[in-house]
PDB file of C-alpha atoms in Angstrom:
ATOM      1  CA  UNK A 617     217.293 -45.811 -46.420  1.00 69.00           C
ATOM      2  CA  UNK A 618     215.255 -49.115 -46.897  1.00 71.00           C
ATOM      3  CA  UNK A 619     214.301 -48.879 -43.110  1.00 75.00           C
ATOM      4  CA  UNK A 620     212.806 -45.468 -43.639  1.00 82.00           C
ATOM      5  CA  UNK A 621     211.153 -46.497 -46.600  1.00 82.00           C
ATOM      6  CA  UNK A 622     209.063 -49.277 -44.539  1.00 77.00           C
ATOM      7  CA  UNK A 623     208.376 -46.448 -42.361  1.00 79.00           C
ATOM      8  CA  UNK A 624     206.825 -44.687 -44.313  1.00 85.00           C
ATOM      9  CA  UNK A 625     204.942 -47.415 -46.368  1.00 85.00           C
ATOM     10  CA  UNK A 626     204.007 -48.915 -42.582  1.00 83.00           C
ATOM     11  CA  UNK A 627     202.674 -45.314 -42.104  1.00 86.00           C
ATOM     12  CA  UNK A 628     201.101 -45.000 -45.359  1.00 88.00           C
ATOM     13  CA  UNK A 629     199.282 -48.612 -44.812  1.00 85.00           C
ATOM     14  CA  UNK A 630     201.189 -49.923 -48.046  1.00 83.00           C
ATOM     15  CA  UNK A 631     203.622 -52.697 -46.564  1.00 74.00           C
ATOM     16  CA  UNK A 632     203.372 -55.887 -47.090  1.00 77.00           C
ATOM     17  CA  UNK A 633     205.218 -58.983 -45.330  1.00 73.00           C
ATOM     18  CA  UNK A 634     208.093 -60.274 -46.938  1.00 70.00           C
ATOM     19  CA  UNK A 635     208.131 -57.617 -49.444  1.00 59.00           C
ATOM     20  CA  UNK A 636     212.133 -56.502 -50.323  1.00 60.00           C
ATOM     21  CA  UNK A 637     212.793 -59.447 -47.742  1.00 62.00           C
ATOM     22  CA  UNK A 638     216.597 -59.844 -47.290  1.00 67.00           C
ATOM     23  CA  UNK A 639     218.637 -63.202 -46.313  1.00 63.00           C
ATOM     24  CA  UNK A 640     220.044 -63.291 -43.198  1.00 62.00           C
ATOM     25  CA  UNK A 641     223.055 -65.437 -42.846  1.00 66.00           C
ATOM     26  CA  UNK A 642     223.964 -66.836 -39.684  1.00 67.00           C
ATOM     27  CA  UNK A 643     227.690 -67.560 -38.881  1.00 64.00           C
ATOM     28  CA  UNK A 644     229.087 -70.841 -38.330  1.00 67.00           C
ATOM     29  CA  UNK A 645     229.262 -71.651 -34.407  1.00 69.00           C
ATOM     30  CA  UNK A 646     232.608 -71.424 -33.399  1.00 64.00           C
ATOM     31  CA  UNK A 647     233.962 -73.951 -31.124  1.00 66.00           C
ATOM     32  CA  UNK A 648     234.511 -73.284 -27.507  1.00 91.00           C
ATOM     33  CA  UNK A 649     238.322 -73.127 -27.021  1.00 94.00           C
ATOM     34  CA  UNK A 650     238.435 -74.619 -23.667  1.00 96.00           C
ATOM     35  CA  UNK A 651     236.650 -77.841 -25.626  1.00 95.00           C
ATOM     36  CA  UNK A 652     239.257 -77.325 -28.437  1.00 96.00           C
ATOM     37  CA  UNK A 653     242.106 -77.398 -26.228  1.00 97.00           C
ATOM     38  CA  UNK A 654     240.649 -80.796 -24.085  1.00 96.00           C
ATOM     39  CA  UNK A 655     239.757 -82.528 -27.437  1.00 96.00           C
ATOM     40  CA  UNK A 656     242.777 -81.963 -29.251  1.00 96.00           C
ATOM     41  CA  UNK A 657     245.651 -81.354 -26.502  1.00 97.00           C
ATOM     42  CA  UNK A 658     245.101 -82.648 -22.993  1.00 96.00           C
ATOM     43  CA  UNK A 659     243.589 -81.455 -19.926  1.00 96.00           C
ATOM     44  CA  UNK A 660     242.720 -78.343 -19.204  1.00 95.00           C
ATOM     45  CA  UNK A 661     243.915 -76.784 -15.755  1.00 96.00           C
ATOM     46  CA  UNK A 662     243.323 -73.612 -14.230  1.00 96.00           C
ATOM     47  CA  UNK A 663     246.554 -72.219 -15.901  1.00 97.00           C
ATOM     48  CA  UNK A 664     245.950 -73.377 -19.535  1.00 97.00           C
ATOM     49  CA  UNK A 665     242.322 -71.800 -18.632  1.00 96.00           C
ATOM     50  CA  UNK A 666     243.942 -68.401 -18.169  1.00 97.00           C
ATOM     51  CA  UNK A 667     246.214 -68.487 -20.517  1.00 98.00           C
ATOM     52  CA  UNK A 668     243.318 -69.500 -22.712  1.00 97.00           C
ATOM     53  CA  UNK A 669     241.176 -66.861 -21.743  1.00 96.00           C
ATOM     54  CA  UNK A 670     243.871 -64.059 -21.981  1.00 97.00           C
ATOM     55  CA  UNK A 671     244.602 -65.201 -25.874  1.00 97.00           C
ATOM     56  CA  UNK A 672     240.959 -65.127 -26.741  1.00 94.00           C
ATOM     57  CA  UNK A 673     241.308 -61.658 -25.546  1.00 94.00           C
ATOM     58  CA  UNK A 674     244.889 -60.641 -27.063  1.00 96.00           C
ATOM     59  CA  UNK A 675     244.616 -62.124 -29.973  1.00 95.00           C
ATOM     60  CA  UNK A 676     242.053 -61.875 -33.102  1.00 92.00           C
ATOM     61  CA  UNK A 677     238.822 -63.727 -33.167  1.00 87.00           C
ATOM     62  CA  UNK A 678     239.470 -67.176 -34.661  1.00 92.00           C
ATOM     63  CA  UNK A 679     243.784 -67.502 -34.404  1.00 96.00           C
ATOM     64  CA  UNK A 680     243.596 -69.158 -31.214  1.00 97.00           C
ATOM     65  CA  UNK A 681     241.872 -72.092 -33.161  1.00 96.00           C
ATOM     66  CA  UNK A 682     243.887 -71.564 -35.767  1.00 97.00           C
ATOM     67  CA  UNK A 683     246.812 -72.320 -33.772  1.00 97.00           C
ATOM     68  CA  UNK A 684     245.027 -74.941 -32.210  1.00 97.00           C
ATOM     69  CA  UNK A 685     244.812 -76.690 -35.431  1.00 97.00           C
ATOM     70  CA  UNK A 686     248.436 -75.928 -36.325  1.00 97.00           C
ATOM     71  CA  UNK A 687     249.875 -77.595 -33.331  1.00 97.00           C
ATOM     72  CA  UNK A 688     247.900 -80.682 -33.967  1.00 97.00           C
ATOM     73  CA  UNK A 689     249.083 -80.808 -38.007  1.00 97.00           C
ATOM     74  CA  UNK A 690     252.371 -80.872 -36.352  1.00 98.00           C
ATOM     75  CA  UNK A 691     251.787 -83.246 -33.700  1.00 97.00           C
ATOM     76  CA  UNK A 692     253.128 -80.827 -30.949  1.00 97.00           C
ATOM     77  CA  UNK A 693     250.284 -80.981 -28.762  1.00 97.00           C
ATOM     78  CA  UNK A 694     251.170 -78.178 -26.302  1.00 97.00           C
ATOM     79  CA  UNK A 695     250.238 -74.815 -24.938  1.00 97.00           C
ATOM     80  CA  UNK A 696     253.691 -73.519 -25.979  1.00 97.00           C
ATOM     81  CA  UNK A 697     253.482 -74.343 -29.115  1.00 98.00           C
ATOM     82  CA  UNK A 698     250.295 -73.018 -29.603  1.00 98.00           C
ATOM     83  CA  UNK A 699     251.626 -69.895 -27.939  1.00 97.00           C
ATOM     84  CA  UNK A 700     253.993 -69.767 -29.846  1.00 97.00           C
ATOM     85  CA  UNK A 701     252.340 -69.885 -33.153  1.00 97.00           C
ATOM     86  CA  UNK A 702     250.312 -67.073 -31.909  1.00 97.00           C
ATOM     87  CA  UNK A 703     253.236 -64.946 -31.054  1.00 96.00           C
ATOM     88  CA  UNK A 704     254.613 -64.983 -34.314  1.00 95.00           C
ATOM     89  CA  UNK A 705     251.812 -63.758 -35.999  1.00 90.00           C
TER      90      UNK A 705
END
């Protein structure tokens, strides 16, 4: 409705700039999970890279970081654990 009401207020040569002007709020930038994974668990090879990739797609936006995070509160610095974590949710 308020994009139809410009419309007509554009057509009607009433609108004005900045008038019913709404916040926009940008999300956080999310860290890259292949720069996660080198920074807080080793190096990455092509197989942690997969594996990566495939639980970025399997799994809800965010949890692989999550579990990222989890493993290193735990000091079990491993793609198993981190796997695993993700599995049981």
């Amino acid at each position: 409705e308020p994009g139809r009401l410009a419309l007509r207020k554009i057509a009607a040569g009433k609108w004005q700039h900045g008038e019913h002007a709404q916040t926009v709020e940008l999300l956080p930038e999310r860290p890259n999970i292949f720069q996660l994974y080198e920074e807080n668990i080793g190096a990455l090879t092509g197989i942690i890279a997969d594996h990566l990739k495939d639980a970025e797609r399997d799994y809800a936006p965010g949890w692989v970081e999550e579990a990222i995070q989890l493993a290193v509160e735990h000091e079990k610095r491993s793609w198993k654990y981190i796997q695993a974590i993700l599995e049981r949710w």
